[in-house]
PDB file of C-alpha atoms in Angstrom:
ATOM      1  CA  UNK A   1     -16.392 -14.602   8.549  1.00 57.00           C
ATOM      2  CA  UNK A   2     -17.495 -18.028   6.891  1.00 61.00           C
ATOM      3  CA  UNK A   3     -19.996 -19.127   5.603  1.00 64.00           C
ATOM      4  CA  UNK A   4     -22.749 -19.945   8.556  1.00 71.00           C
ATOM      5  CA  UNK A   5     -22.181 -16.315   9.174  1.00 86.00           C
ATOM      6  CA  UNK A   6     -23.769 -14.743   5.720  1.00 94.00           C
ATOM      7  CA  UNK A   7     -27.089 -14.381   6.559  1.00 94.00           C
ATOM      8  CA  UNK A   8     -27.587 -10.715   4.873  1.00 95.00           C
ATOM      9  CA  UNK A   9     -26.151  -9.561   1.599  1.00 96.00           C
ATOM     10  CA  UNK A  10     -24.073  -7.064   3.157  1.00 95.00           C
ATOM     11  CA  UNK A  11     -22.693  -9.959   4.987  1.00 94.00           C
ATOM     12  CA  UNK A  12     -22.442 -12.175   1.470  1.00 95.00           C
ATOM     13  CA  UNK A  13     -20.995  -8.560  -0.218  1.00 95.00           C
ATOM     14  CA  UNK A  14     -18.604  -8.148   2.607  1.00 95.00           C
ATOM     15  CA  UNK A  15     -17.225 -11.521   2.573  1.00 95.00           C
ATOM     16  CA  UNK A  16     -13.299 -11.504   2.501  1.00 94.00           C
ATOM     17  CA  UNK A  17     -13.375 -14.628   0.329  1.00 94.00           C
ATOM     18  CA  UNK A  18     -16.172 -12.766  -1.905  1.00 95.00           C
ATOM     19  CA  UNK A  19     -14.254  -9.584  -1.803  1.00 96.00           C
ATOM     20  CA  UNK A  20     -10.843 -11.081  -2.597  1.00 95.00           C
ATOM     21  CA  UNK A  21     -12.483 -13.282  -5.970  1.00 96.00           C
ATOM     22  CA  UNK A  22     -13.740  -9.934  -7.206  1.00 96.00           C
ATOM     23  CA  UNK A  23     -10.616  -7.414  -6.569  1.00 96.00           C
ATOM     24  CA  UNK A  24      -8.937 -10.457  -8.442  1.00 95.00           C
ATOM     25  CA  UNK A  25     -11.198 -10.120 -11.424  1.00 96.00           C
ATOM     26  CA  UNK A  26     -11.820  -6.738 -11.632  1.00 97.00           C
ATOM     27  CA  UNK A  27      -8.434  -6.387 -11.754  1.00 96.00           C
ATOM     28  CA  UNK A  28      -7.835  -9.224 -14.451  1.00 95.00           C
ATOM     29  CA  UNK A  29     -11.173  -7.486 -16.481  1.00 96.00           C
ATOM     30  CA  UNK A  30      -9.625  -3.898 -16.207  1.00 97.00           C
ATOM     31  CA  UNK A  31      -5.751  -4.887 -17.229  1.00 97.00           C
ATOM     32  CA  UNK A  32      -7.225  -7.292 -20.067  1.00 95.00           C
ATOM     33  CA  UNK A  33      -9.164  -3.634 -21.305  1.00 96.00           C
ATOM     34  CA  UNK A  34      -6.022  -1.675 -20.910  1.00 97.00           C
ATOM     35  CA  UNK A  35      -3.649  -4.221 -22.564  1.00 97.00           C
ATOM     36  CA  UNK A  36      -5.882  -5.651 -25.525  1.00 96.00           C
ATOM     37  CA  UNK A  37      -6.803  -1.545 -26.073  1.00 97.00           C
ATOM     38  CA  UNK A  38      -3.263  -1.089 -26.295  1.00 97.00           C
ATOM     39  CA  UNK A  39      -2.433  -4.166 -28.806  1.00 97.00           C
ATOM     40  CA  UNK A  40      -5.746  -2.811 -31.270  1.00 97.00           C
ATOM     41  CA  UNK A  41      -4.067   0.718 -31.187  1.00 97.00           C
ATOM     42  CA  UNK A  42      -0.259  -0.120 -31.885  1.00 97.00           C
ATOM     43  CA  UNK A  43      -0.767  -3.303 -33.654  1.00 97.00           C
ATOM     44  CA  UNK A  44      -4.492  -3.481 -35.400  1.00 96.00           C
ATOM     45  CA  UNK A  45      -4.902  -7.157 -33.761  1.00 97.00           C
ATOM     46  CA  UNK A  46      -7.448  -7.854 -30.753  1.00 95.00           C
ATOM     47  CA  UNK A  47      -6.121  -9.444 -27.751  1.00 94.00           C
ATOM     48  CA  UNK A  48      -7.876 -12.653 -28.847  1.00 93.00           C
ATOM     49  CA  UNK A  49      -5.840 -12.467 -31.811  1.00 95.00           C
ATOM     50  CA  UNK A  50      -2.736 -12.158 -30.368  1.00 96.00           C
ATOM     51  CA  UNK A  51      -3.322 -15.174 -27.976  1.00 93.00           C
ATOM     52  CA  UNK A  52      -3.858 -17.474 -31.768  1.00 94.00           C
ATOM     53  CA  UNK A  53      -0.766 -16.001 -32.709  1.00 96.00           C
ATOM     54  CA  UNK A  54       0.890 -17.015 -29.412  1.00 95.00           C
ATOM     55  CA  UNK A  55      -0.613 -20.264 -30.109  1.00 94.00           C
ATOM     56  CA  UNK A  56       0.676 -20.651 -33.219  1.00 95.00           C
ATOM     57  CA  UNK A  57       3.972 -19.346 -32.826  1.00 95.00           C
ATOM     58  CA  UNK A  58       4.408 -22.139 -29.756  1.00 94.00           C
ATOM     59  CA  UNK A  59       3.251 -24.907 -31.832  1.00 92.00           C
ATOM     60  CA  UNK A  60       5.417 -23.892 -34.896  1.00 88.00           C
ATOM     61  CA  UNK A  61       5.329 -26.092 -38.503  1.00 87.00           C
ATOM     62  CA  UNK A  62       3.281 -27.493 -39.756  1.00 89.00           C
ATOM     63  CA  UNK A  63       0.503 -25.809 -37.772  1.00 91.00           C
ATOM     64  CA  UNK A  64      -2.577 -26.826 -35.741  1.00 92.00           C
ATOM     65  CA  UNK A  65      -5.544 -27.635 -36.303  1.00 88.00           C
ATOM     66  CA  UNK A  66      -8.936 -25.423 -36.121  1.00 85.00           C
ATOM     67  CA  UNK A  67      -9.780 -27.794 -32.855  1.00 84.00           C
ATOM     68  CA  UNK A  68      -6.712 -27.846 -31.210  1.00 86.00           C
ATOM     69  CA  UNK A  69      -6.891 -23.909 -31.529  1.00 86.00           C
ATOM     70  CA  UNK A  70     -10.213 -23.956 -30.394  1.00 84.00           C
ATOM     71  CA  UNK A  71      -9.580 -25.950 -27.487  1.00 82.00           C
ATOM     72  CA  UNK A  72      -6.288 -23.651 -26.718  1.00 79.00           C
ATOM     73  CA  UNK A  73      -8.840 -20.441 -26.566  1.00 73.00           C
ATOM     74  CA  UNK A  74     -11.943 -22.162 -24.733  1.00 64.00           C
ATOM     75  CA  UNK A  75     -13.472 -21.499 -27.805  1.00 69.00           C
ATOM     76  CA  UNK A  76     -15.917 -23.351 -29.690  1.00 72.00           C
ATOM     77  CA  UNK A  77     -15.109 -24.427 -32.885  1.00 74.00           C
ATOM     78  CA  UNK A  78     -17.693 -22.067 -35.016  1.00 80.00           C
ATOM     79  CA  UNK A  79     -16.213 -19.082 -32.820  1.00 82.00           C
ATOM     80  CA  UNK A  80     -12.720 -20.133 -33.605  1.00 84.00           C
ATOM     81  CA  UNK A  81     -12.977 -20.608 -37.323  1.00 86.00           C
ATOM     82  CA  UNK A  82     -14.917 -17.633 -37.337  1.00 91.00           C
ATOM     83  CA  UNK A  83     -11.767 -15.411 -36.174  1.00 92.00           C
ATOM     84  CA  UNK A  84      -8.901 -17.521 -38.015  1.00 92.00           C
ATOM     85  CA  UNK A  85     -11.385 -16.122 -40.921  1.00 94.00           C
ATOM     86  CA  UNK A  86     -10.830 -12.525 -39.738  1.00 95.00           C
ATOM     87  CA  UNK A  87      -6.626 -13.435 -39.217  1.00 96.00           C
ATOM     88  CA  UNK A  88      -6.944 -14.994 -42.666  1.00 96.00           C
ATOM     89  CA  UNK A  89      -8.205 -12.087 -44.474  1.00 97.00           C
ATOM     90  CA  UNK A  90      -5.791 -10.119 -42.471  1.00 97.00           C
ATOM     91  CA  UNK A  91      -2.682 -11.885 -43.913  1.00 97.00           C
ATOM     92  CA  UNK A  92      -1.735 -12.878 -40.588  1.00 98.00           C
ATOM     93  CA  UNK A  93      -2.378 -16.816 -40.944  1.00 97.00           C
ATOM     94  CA  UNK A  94      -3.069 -19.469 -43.507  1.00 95.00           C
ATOM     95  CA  UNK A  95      -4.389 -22.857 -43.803  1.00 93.00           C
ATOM     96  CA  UNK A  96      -2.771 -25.628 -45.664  1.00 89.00           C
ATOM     97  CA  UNK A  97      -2.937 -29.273 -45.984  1.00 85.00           C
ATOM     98  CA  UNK A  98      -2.141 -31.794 -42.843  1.00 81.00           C
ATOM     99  CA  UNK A  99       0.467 -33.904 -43.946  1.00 81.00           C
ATOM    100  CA  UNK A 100      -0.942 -36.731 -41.245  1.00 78.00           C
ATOM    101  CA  UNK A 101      -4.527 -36.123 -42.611  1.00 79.00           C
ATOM    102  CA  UNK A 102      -5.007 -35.437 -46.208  1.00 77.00           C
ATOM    103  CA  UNK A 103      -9.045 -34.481 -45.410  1.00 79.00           C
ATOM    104  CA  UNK A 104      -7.271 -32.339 -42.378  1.00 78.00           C
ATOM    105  CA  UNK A 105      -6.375 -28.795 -43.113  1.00 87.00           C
ATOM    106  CA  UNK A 106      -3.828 -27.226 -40.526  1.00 93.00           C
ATOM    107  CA  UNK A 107      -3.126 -23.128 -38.972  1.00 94.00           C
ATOM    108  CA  UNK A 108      -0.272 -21.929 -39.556  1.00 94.00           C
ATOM    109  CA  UNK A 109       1.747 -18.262 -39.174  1.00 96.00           C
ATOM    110  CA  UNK A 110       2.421 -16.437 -42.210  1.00 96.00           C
ATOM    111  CA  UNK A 111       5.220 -13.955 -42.639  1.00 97.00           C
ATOM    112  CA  UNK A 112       3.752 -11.180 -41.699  1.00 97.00           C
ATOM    113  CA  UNK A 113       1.872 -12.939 -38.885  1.00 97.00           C
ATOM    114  CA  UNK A 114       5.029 -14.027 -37.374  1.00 97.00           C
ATOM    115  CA  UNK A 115       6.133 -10.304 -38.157  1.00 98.00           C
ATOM    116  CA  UNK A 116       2.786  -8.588 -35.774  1.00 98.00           C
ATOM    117  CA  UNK A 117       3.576 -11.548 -33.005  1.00 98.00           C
ATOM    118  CA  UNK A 118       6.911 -10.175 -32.319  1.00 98.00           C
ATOM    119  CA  UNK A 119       5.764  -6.589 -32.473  1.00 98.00           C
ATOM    120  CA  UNK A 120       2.859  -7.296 -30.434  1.00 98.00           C
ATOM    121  CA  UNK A 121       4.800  -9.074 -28.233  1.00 98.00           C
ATOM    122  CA  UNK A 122       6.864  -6.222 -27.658  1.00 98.00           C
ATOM    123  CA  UNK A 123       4.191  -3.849 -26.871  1.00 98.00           C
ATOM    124  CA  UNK A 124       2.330  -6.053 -24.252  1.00 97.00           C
ATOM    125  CA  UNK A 125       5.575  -7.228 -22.805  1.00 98.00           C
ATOM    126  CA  UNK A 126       6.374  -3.559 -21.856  1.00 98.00           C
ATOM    127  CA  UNK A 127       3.043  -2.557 -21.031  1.00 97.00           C
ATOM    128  CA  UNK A 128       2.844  -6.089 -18.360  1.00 96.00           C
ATOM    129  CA  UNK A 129       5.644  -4.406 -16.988  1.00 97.00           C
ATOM    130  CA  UNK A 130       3.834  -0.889 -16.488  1.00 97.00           C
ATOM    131  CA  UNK A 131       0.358  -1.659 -15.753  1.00 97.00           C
ATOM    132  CA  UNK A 132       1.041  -5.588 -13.975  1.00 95.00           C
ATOM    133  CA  UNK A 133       4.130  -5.651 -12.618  1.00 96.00           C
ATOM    134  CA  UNK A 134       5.409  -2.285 -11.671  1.00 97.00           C
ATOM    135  CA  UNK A 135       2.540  -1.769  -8.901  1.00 97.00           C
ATOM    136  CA  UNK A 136       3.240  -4.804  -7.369  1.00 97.00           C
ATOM    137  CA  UNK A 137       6.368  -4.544  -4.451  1.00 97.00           C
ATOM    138  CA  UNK A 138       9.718  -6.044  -6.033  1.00 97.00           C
ATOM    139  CA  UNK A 139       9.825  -8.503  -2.953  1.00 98.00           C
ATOM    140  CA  UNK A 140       6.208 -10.107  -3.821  1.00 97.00           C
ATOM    141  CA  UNK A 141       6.627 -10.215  -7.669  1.00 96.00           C
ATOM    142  CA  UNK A 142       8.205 -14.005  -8.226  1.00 96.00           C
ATOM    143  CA  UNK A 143       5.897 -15.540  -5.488  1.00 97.00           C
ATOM    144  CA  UNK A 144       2.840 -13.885  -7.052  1.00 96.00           C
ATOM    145  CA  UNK A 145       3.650 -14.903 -10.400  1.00 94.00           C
ATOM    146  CA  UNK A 146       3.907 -18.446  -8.981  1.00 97.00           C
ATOM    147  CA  UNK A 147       0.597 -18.421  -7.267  1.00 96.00           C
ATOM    148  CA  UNK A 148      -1.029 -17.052 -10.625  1.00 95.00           C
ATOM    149  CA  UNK A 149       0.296 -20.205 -12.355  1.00 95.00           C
ATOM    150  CA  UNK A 150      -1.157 -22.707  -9.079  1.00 97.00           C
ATOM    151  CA  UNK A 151      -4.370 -21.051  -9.972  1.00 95.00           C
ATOM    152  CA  UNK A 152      -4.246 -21.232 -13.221  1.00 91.00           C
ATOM    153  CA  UNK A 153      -3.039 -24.834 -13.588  1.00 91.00           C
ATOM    154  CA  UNK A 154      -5.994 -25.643 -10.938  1.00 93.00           C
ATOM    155  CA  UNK A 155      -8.744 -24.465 -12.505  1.00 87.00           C
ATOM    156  CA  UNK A 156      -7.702 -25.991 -15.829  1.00 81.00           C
ATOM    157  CA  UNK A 157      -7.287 -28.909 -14.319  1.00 86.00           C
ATOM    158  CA  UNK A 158     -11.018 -28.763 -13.142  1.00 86.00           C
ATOM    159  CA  UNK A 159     -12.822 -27.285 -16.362  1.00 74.00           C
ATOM    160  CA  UNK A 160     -12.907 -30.885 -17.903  1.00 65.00           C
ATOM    161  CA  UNK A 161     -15.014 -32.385 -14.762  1.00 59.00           C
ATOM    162  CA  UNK A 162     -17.395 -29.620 -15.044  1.00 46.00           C
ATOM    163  CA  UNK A 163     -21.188 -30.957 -15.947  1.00 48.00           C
TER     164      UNK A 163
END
């Protein structure tokens, strides 16, 4: 079916194209509840936080700044500062001084944030394996992880052209 031939919404809600988009982010909506639940429960971080401490850990010393982490996240800059706030009062990062900008102030791991990354890690790196990969046939797994990452890169490479 294509498009001149949606002319009811049982024919737009039976769509294969329609119908594929929304397995694919039902699926991404129900894994991101079961892993982020998972990382609150074993690790006292959100999802969200893990991801800045991902983001962090990648970009290593000195740090990054409050936009660039914003920008990393899709976030705006309020909403970002707002949870580098929470991870602040949670020991996990810290802010210090940008050695290239002395009015710039930087985002950096602490100790004990590097410490929950790596546990955190651990726990969502086992439970990708249960809940994402596991259920997917052995023969399928490396080309599906490639087509995730064509997808990806695509619409990332689109977001900037958007109105």
């Amino acid at each position: 079916m294509d498009e001149r031939e949606i002319s009811t919404a049982k024919d737009a809600a039976d769509h294969e194209l329609v119908l594929a988009f929304g397995r694919l982010q039902g699926a991404a909506n129900r894994l991101e509840y079961i892993l982020g639940r998972s990382l609150e429960v074993e690790c006292g971080i959100s999802h969200l936080m893990f991801e800045v401490l991902l983001i962090l850990g990648r970009a290593g010393e000195p740090g990054l700044s409050m936009r660039a982490v914003a920008q990393e996240q899709v976030l705006t800059t309020g909403g970002a500062t707002r949870l580098v706030d929470r991870m602040e009062a949670a020991g996990l990062v810290e802010r210090a001084e940008d050695p290239g900008d002395r009015r710039g102030r930087l985002v950096r791991l602490t100790p004990r944030g590097e410490e929950t990354a790596v546990a955190a890690a651990r726990v969502h790196v086992e439970n990708i394996r249960r809940y994402f990969v596991a259920p997917l046939p052995a023969e399928d797994r490396e080309r599906f992880a490639e087509d995730l990452r064509i997808l990806s890169h695509s619409a990332r490479d689109v977001l900037p052209r958007l109105p």
